[in-house]
Every structure is written in structure tokens, then in C-alpha cells.
mmCIF file of C-alpha atoms and ligand atoms in Angstrom:
data_model
loop_
_atom_site.group_PDB
_atom_site.id
_atom_site.type_symbol
_atom_site.label_atom_id
_atom_site.label_comp_id
_atom_site.label_asym_id
_atom_site.label_seq_id
_atom_site.Cartn_x
_atom_site.Cartn_y
_atom_site.Cartn_z
ATOM 1 C CA UNK F 1 53.485 54.321 -2.622
ATOM 2 C CA UNK F 2 51.938 55.521 0.596
ATOM 3 C CA UNK F 3 52.910 59.149 -0.209
ATOM 4 C CA UNK F 4 51.243 58.932 -3.638
ATOM 5 C CA UNK F 5 48.049 57.569 -2.137
ATOM 6 C CA UNK F 6 47.827 60.350 0.437
ATOM 7 C CA UNK F 7 48.432 62.982 -2.296
ATOM 8 C CA UNK F 8 45.678 61.510 -4.490
ATOM 9 C CA UNK F 9 42.886 61.518 -1.974
ATOM 10 C CA UNK F 10 42.959 64.963 -0.439
ATOM 11 C CA UNK F 11 39.843 64.276 1.586
ATOM 12 C CA UNK F 12 41.565 61.489 3.436
ATOM 13 C CA UNK F 13 44.762 63.476 3.906
ATOM 14 C CA UNK F 14 44.454 63.317 7.622
ATOM 15 C CA UNK F 15 44.040 59.546 7.567
ATOM 16 C CA UNK F 16 47.005 59.357 5.203
ATOM 17 C CA UNK F 17 49.185 61.288 7.587
ATOM 18 C CA UNK F 18 48.099 59.057 10.424
ATOM 19 C CA UNK F 19 48.977 56.002 8.374
ATOM 20 C CA UNK F 20 52.285 57.521 7.375
ATOM 21 C CA UNK F 21 53.080 58.366 10.961
ATOM 22 C CA UNK F 22 52.103 54.886 12.032
ATOM 23 C CA UNK F 23 54.265 53.323 9.316
ATOM 24 C CA UNK F 24 57.239 55.506 10.242
ATOM 25 C CA UNK F 25 56.726 54.525 13.837
ATOM 26 C CA UNK F 26 56.549 50.854 12.961
ATOM 27 C CA UNK F 27 59.550 51.025 10.655
ATOM 28 C CA UNK F 28 61.361 52.910 13.378
ATOM 29 C CA UNK F 29 60.766 50.091 15.700
ATOM 30 C CA UNK F 30 62.395 47.819 13.087
ATOM 31 C CA UNK F 31 61.809 44.689 15.062
ATOM 32 C CA UNK F 32 58.128 44.934 14.220
ATOM 33 C CA UNK F 33 58.827 44.318 10.546
ATOM 34 C CA UNK F 34 59.317 40.630 11.123
ATOM 35 C CA UNK F 35 56.201 40.288 13.344
ATOM 36 C CA UNK F 36 54.248 41.908 10.511
ATOM 37 C CA UNK F 37 55.509 39.231 8.166
ATOM 38 C CA UNK F 38 54.815 36.647 10.796
ATOM 39 C CA UNK F 39 51.345 38.008 11.127
ATOM 40 C CA UNK F 40 50.848 37.781 7.394
ATOM 41 C CA UNK F 41 52.024 34.204 7.241
ATOM 42 C CA UNK F 42 49.520 32.939 9.822
ATOM 43 C CA UNK F 43 46.762 34.628 7.820
ATOM 44 C CA UNK F 44 47.712 32.609 4.786
ATOM 45 C CA UNK F 45 48.039 29.524 6.924
ATOM 46 C CA UNK F 46 44.661 30.164 8.509
ATOM 47 C CA UNK F 47 43.169 30.661 5.061
ATOM 48 C CA UNK F 48 44.796 27.458 3.892
ATOM 49 C CA UNK F 49 43.448 25.711 6.951
ATOM 50 C CA UNK F 50 40.024 27.173 6.336
ATOM 51 C CA UNK F 51 40.207 26.044 2.755
ATOM 52 C CA UNK F 52 41.228 22.601 3.870
ATOM 53 C CA UNK F 53 38.405 22.779 6.358
ATOM 54 C CA UNK F 54 36.067 23.635 3.529
ATOM 55 C CA UNK F 55 37.369 20.859 1.339
ATOM 56 C CA UNK F 56 36.419 18.094 3.815
ATOM 57 C CA UNK F 57 32.917 19.587 3.996
ATOM 58 C CA UNK F 58 32.483 18.995 0.274
ATOM 59 C CA UNK F 59 32.997 15.159 0.390
ATOM 60 C CA UNK F 60 30.402 14.760 3.225
ATOM 61 C CA UNK F 61 27.781 16.370 1.004
ATOM 62 C CA UNK F 62 28.734 13.925 -1.736
ATOM 63 C CA UNK F 63 28.703 10.904 0.605
ATOM 64 C CA UNK F 64 24.991 11.188 1.542
ATOM 65 C CA UNK F 65 24.261 10.962 -2.159
ATOM 66 C CA UNK F 66 26.039 7.609 -2.336
ATOM 67 C CA UNK F 67 24.087 5.927 0.533
ATOM 68 C CA UNK F 68 20.830 7.043 -1.039
ATOM 69 C CA UNK F 69 21.955 5.639 -4.369
ATOM 70 C CA UNK F 70 23.163 2.300 -2.944
ATOM 71 C CA UNK F 71 19.950 1.221 -1.069
ATOM 72 C CA UNK F 72 17.748 2.021 -4.057
ATOM 73 C CA UNK F 73 19.227 -0.590 -6.483
ATOM 74 C CA UNK F 74 19.257 -3.288 -3.782
ATOM 75 C CA UNK F 75 15.486 -3.307 -3.034
ATOM 76 C CA UNK F 76 14.723 -3.100 -6.733
ATOM 77 C CA UNK F 77 17.025 -6.044 -7.413
ATOM 78 C CA UNK F 78 15.664 -8.250 -4.596
ATOM 79 C CA UNK F 79 11.920 -8.190 -5.506
ATOM 80 C CA UNK F 80 12.705 -8.828 -9.166
ATOM 81 C CA UNK F 81 14.197 -12.350 -8.729
ATOM 82 C CA UNK F 82 11.323 -13.350 -6.410
ATOM 83 C CA UNK F 83 8.520 -12.812 -8.973
ATOM 84 C CA UNK F 84 10.720 -14.595 -11.519
ATOM 85 C CA UNK F 85 10.930 -17.572 -9.153
ATOM 86 C CA UNK F 86 7.144 -17.636 -8.602
ATOM 87 C CA UNK F 87 6.252 -18.806 -12.151
ATOM 88 C CA UNK F 88 8.251 -21.987 -11.529
ATOM 89 C CA UNK F 89 6.172 -23.140 -8.506
ATOM 90 C CA UNK F 90 3.003 -22.412 -10.498
ATOM 91 C CA UNK F 91 4.150 -24.954 -13.086
ATOM 92 C CA UNK F 92 4.637 -27.632 -10.408
ATOM 93 C CA UNK F 93 0.962 -28.060 -9.305
ATOM 94 C CA UNK F 94 0.074 -29.128 -12.852
ATOM 95 C CA UNK F 95 1.826 -32.432 -12.179
ATOM 96 C CA UNK F 96 1.129 -34.291 -8.942
ATOM 97 C CA UNK F 97 3.927 -36.227 -7.190
ATOM 98 C CA UNK F 98 2.464 -39.465 -8.616
ATOM 99 C CA UNK F 99 2.401 -37.997 -12.138
ATOM 100 C CA UNK F 100 6.016 -36.925 -11.814
ATOM 101 C CA UNK F 101 7.157 -40.265 -10.393
ATOM 102 C CA UNK F 102 5.366 -42.309 -13.044
ATOM 103 C CA UNK F 103 6.789 -40.073 -15.775
ATOM 104 C CA UNK F 104 10.344 -41.103 -14.907
ATOM 105 C CA UNK F 105 9.690 -44.793 -14.160
ATOM 106 C CA UNK F 106 10.440 -47.819 -16.320
ATOM 107 C CA UNK F 107 7.482 -49.139 -18.318
ATOM 108 C CA UNK F 108 9.444 -52.250 -19.368
ATOM 109 C CA UNK F 109 9.952 -53.253 -15.741
ATOM 110 C CA UNK F 110 6.254 -52.604 -15.197
ATOM 111 C CA UNK F 111 5.381 -54.922 -18.090
ATOM 112 C CA UNK F 112 7.458 -57.682 -16.497
ATOM 113 C CA UNK F 113 5.820 -57.178 -13.089
ATOM 114 C CA UNK F 114 2.371 -57.195 -14.729
ATOM 115 C CA UNK F 115 2.818 -60.828 -15.794
ATOM 116 C CA UNK F 116 4.696 -61.966 -12.667
ATOM 117 C CA UNK F 117 2.764 -64.465 -10.589
ATOM 118 C CA UNK F 118 2.598 -63.516 -6.891
ATOM 119 C CA UNK F 119 1.704 -66.181 -4.310
ATOM 120 C CA UNK F 120 0.832 -63.485 -1.772
ATOM 121 C CA UNK F 121 -1.719 -61.794 -4.042
ATOM 122 C CA UNK F 122 -5.054 -63.146 -2.857
ATOM 123 C CA UNK F 123 -5.090 -66.854 -3.611
ATOM 124 C CA UNK F 124 -2.116 -66.341 -5.936
ATOM 125 C CA UNK F 125 -2.304 -64.171 -9.054
ATOM 126 C CA UNK F 126 -0.517 -62.044 -11.589
ATOM 127 C CA UNK F 127 -2.185 -58.893 -12.903
ATOM 128 C CA UNK F 128 -2.382 -60.589 -16.287
ATOM 129 C CA UNK F 129 -4.438 -63.461 -14.810
ATOM 130 C CA UNK F 130 -7.397 -61.061 -14.586
ATOM 131 C CA UNK F 131 -6.551 -58.219 -17.011
ATOM 132 C CA UNK F 132 -5.944 -58.218 -20.748
ATOM 133 C CA UNK F 133 -3.268 -55.739 -21.771
ATOM 134 C CA UNK F 134 -3.999 -55.932 -25.508
ATOM 135 C CA UNK F 135 -7.779 -55.684 -25.326
ATOM 136 C CA UNK F 136 -10.574 -53.609 -23.848
ATOM 137 C CA UNK F 137 -12.617 -56.758 -23.342
ATOM 138 C CA UNK F 138 -13.276 -58.012 -19.855
ATOM 139 C CA UNK F 139 -11.604 -61.008 -18.295
ATOM 140 C CA UNK F 140 -12.038 -61.417 -14.511
ATOM 141 C CA UNK F 141 -11.189 -57.696 -14.437
ATOM 142 C CA UNK F 142 -11.638 -54.953 -17.039
ATOM 143 C CA UNK F 143 -9.490 -54.994 -20.159
ATOM 144 C CA UNK F 144 -6.683 -52.436 -19.813
ATOM 145 C CA UNK F 145 -6.068 -51.453 -23.448
ATOM 146 C CA UNK F 146 -6.465 -47.657 -23.671
ATOM 147 C CA UNK F 147 -6.879 -47.510 -19.899
ATOM 148 C CA UNK F 148 -5.135 -44.107 -19.912
ATOM 149 C CA UNK F 149 -8.188 -42.630 -21.683
ATOM 150 C CA UNK F 150 -10.841 -44.335 -19.525
ATOM 151 C CA UNK F 151 -8.870 -43.548 -16.374
ATOM 152 C CA UNK F 152 -9.500 -39.842 -16.942
ATOM 153 C CA UNK F 153 -13.278 -40.443 -16.883
ATOM 154 C CA UNK F 154 -13.299 -42.443 -13.616
ATOM 155 C CA UNK F 155 -12.678 -40.010 -10.749
ATOM 156 C CA UNK F 156 -13.067 -36.259 -11.227
ATOM 157 C CA UNK F 157 -9.850 -34.350 -10.587
ATOM 158 C CA UNK F 158 -7.604 -37.409 -10.856
ATOM 159 C CA UNK F 159 -5.028 -37.742 -13.595
ATOM 160 C CA UNK F 160 -4.742 -41.077 -15.413
ATOM 161 C CA UNK F 161 -1.625 -41.988 -13.425
ATOM 162 C CA UNK F 162 -3.285 -41.074 -10.120
ATOM 163 C CA UNK F 163 -6.399 -43.149 -10.861
ATOM 164 C CA UNK F 164 -4.451 -46.219 -11.996
ATOM 165 C CA UNK F 165 -2.126 -45.964 -8.979
ATOM 166 C CA UNK F 166 -5.153 -45.788 -6.638
ATOM 167 C CA UNK F 167 -6.828 -48.704 -8.493
ATOM 168 C CA UNK F 168 -3.832 -50.897 -7.699
ATOM 169 C CA UNK F 169 -3.102 -49.982 -4.071
ATOM 170 C CA UNK F 170 -6.747 -49.464 -3.086
ATOM 171 C CA UNK F 171 -9.037 -51.277 -5.561
ATOM 172 C CA UNK F 172 -12.119 -50.529 -3.425
ATOM 173 C CA UNK F 173 -11.675 -46.737 -3.822
ATOM 174 C CA UNK F 174 -13.413 -46.898 -7.196
ATOM 175 C CA UNK F 175 -15.363 -49.903 -8.415
ATOM 176 C CA UNK F 176 -15.768 -50.443 -12.134
ATOM 177 C CA UNK F 177 -19.411 -51.303 -12.717
ATOM 178 C CA UNK F 178 -20.179 -54.874 -13.687
ATOM 179 C CA UNK F 179 -17.216 -56.409 -11.864
ATOM 180 C CA UNK F 180 -16.821 -58.268 -8.618
ATOM 181 C CA UNK F 181 -15.811 -55.604 -6.094
ATOM 182 C CA UNK F 182 -13.613 -57.826 -3.934
ATOM 183 C CA UNK F 183 -12.059 -59.911 -6.677
ATOM 184 C CA UNK F 184 -8.934 -57.807 -7.195
ATOM 185 C CA UNK F 185 -6.362 -58.500 -4.457
ATOM 186 C CA UNK F 186 -6.219 -55.665 -1.927
ATOM 187 C CA UNK F 187 -2.621 -56.137 -0.858
ATOM 188 C CA UNK F 188 -0.519 -55.081 -3.868
ATOM 189 C CA UNK F 189 1.150 -52.368 -1.778
ATOM 190 C CA UNK F 190 2.564 -55.133 0.447
ATOM 191 C CA UNK F 191 3.751 -57.168 -2.528
ATOM 192 C CA UNK F 192 5.228 -54.390 -4.654
ATOM 193 C CA UNK F 193 7.134 -51.288 -3.566
ATOM 194 C CA UNK F 194 5.801 -47.880 -4.547
ATOM 195 C CA UNK F 195 8.503 -47.623 -7.208
ATOM 196 C CA UNK F 196 7.470 -50.983 -8.670
ATOM 197 C CA UNK F 197 3.834 -49.898 -8.715
ATOM 198 C CA UNK F 198 4.902 -46.670 -10.468
ATOM 199 C CA UNK F 199 6.632 -48.911 -13.050
ATOM 200 C CA UNK F 200 3.370 -50.828 -13.557
ATOM 201 C CA UNK F 201 1.405 -47.571 -13.915
ATOM 202 C CA UNK F 202 3.963 -46.302 -16.440
ATOM 203 C CA UNK F 203 3.482 -49.538 -18.378
ATOM 204 C CA UNK F 204 -0.346 -49.378 -18.293
ATOM 205 C CA UNK F 205 -0.200 -45.812 -19.647
ATOM 206 C CA UNK F 206 1.548 -47.152 -22.763
ATOM 207 C CA UNK F 207 -1.330 -49.530 -23.630
ATOM 208 C CA UNK F 208 -2.746 -47.820 -26.693
ATOM 209 C CA UNK F 209 -4.522 -49.319 -29.656
ATOM 210 C CA UNK F 210 -7.680 -49.494 -31.684
ATOM 211 C CA UNK F 211 -10.712 -50.227 -29.548
ATOM 212 C CA UNK F 212 -11.900 -53.839 -29.834
ATOM 213 C CA UNK F 213 -14.838 -53.494 -27.439
ATOM 214 C CA UNK F 214 -17.366 -53.560 -30.293
ATOM 215 C CA UNK F 215 -15.861 -56.635 -31.917
ATOM 216 C CA UNK F 216 -18.378 -59.472 -32.297
ATOM 217 C CA UNK F 217 -18.717 -60.968 -28.858
ATOM 218 C CA UNK F 218 -22.446 -60.728 -27.981
ATOM 219 C CA UNK F 219 -22.131 -61.878 -24.390
ATOM 220 C CA UNK F 220 -19.425 -59.396 -23.276
ATOM 221 C CA UNK F 221 -20.885 -56.518 -25.316
ATOM 222 C CA UNK F 222 -24.222 -57.126 -23.584
ATOM 223 C CA UNK F 223 -22.520 -57.056 -20.157
ATOM 224 C CA UNK F 224 -20.841 -53.751 -20.983
ATOM 225 C CA UNK F 225 -24.149 -52.111 -21.970
ATOM 226 C CA UNK F 226 -25.851 -53.373 -18.806
ATOM 227 C CA UNK F 227 -22.978 -51.985 -16.761
ATOM 228 C CA UNK F 228 -23.206 -48.560 -18.382
ATOM 229 C CA UNK F 229 -26.961 -48.331 -17.908
ATOM 230 C CA UNK F 230 -26.470 -49.188 -14.266
HETATM 231 C C1 HEC K 301 -8.113 -61.631 -9.234
HETATM 232 C C2 HEC K 301 -8.313 -60.737 -10.311
HETATM 233 C C3 HEC K 301 -7.510 -59.453 -10.368
HETATM 234 C C4 HEC K 301 -6.167 -59.343 -10.267
HETATM 235 C C5 HEC K 301 -5.111 -60.391 -9.970
HETATM 236 C C6 HEC K 301 -5.885 -57.944 -10.499
HETATM 237 N N1 HEC K 301 -7.031 -57.270 -10.731
HETATM 238 FE FE1 HEC K 301 -7.202 -55.327 -11.234
HETATM 239 N N2 HEC K 301 -9.225 -55.487 -11.212
HETATM 240 C C7 HEC K 301 -9.921 -56.621 -10.994
HETATM 241 C C8 HEC K 301 -11.341 -56.335 -10.997
HETATM 242 C C9 HEC K 301 -12.463 -57.335 -10.792
HETATM 243 C C10 HEC K 301 -11.461 -54.958 -11.216
HETATM 244 C C11 HEC K 301 -12.757 -54.141 -11.338
HETATM 245 C C12 HEC K 301 -13.366 -53.888 -9.965
HETATM 246 C C13 HEC K 301 -12.618 -52.784 -9.270
HETATM 247 O O1 HEC K 301 -12.658 -51.671 -9.752
HETATM 248 O O2 HEC K 301 -11.988 -53.096 -8.257
HETATM 249 C C14 HEC K 301 -10.112 -54.460 -11.352
HETATM 250 C C15 HEC K 301 -9.785 -53.152 -11.655
HETATM 251 C C16 HEC K 301 -8.527 -52.717 -11.997
HETATM 252 C C17 HEC K 301 -8.236 -51.431 -12.551
HETATM 253 C C18 HEC K 301 -9.252 -50.353 -12.893
HETATM 254 C C19 HEC K 301 -9.665 -50.566 -14.356
HETATM 255 C C20 HEC K 301 -10.662 -49.560 -14.850
HETATM 256 O O3 HEC K 301 -11.130 -49.745 -15.992
HETATM 257 O O4 HEC K 301 -10.970 -48.577 -14.178
HETATM 258 C C21 HEC K 301 -6.906 -51.389 -12.752
HETATM 259 C C22 HEC K 301 -6.115 -50.254 -13.346
HETATM 260 C C23 HEC K 301 -6.366 -52.649 -12.319
HETATM 261 N N3 HEC K 301 -7.372 -53.431 -11.862
HETATM 262 C C24 HEC K 301 -5.029 -52.966 -12.378
HETATM 263 C C25 HEC K 301 -4.524 -54.152 -11.862
HETATM 264 C C26 HEC K 301 -3.107 -54.410 -11.746
HETATM 265 C C27 HEC K 301 -1.999 -53.484 -12.199
HETATM 266 C C28 HEC K 301 -2.971 -55.630 -11.176
HETATM 267 C C29 HEC K 301 -1.718 -56.326 -10.762
HETATM 268 C C30 HEC K 301 -0.823 -55.581 -9.904
HETATM 269 C C31 HEC K 301 -4.311 -56.144 -10.970
HETATM 270 N N4 HEC K 301 -5.216 -55.206 -11.379
HETATM 271 C C32 HEC K 301 -4.607 -57.394 -10.486
HETATM 272 C C33 HEC K 301 -9.382 -57.857 -10.829
HETATM 273 C C34 HEC K 301 -8.053 -58.163 -10.660
#
């Protein structure tokens, strides 16, 4: 092999002879044959090590891609549930705490309380002593039929439930024209619990029916007109 090479390239004949001489010398030494093999082996090993060195460098380049991918979905996922939760709170302000309480209270219990005589109420009264539940006509107090509609016209910004609740626990907060301001007992909140008053409000909100305010009753109709004109 070496002889053929040196015969082919005449220009490098000198180099060929040097190589040949060197080979003969090395072969002559004999013992150097093994070192040559040993030298070749480390080269392969070094290459293998370099390759294995290169292999670990590949994963690191892939790992930075993962961290960049992981943080991105998290921030996008977190803001999304928050805006979805916001619409719910916006629905809440539509109903006040009083509205929500009254909505789940028991109108039947309220009806019973409405006609229950209370010694501690003023000189002793039930609501029904002064208020008609089945009429808009006045007794000692205003008739409460369809009160849920009139309640909305009493105090701006108050729901029907809020106005009726206030009318019971603080009758002086709004005075219906044409009636004795201090006639309604002021201490219902000491007689009834809040939950009981919510029951009464729930009951009053159920009082619906055809208006009877214009029914022939000249005296009361005249009082109503005077009250409206102020
Ligand atoms: C002694 C009579 C009397 C009793 C008892 C009484 N009220 Fe009254 N109530 C009045 C008078 C008078 C008014 C009107 C003057 C005012 O606004 O305070 C009134 C007003 C109201 C109003 C407002 C009506 C409107 O048209 O705006 C409501 C509601 C009401 N009362 C509910 C009740 C309830 C419920 C009870 C029992 C827990 C009760 N009242 C007990 C005399 C009474």
C-alpha cells in the first residue's frame, strides 16, 4: 500500500521514502506497534467523549425553550379566570342585602306577625290595627294593598323592600302625607327581630290587587286629594 502510493505520486517521492523509512523504523522497533494501536484507541475514545460532550450541550439548548413555554401559559391562564369572576360581583349590587334577605324570607310568617297584637308597641297594637292589607284606603295608617308599587315612588334610590323595611324600623324616616307622623309605634325593631321584620316585608310585597282607592267613599277620597296637593 505505502509502496504503491509513493510510486503514484512521483513529486512526493521524497516524502514517500521518508514515510517508508519511518514505517520500517517503527516496525523494526516492533514494540511501537501496540502503542500505535493504543494511540488510535484514545483518539476514538476522545472522539466518543467529545461526542458525548456535544450531546449534553444539545439538551441545554432545548431546556431554555421549555421554561419560556411554561411561564407563558400560566400568566395567560391566571388573568382569564379573574375577568370571568368580575361579572358575578357586578350582578350583586343590583340586589341590596335587604332585597336578598326579604327574597328568601317567609311571607306566611310575616302575615301572622302582621295581625299579632304586641303590648310593647306604643299603647299596644298590631300592624293590622292601623293598616288594611286588602285595601288602599286609609285606616289610622295608609292602606297597604299594592304597597310594593307605591313604595318605589316614596324614596328615590330605594327598592320596595328597602322602603318598607325602613318604614317599619324607622317610621319617621319618611312620612306619608296626610297621616299623623308619630302615630306609628317607633319601636318595632325592639319587638321583632330583623328576620321577623324581613318576613313582614316579604308578606307586604305580596299584597297585590285591583285598586279600590277610587271606590265611593267621599270623605277618604277627599283626604287623599288634599294630601297629594300638599
Ligand atoms: C298605631 C298605628 C300604626 C301601627 C300599629 C302601625 N303603623 Fe304603620 N303607619 C302608621 C301611620 C300613621 C303611617 C303613615 C305615617 C308615616 O309614614 O309614618 C304608617 C306608615 C306605614 C308604612 C308606609 C306606608 C306608605 O304608604 O308609604 C308602612 C309600610 C307601615 N306603616 C307598615 C307597618 C307595619 C308592618 C306595622 C306593624 C309592624 C305597622 N305599620 C304598624 C300607623 C301605624
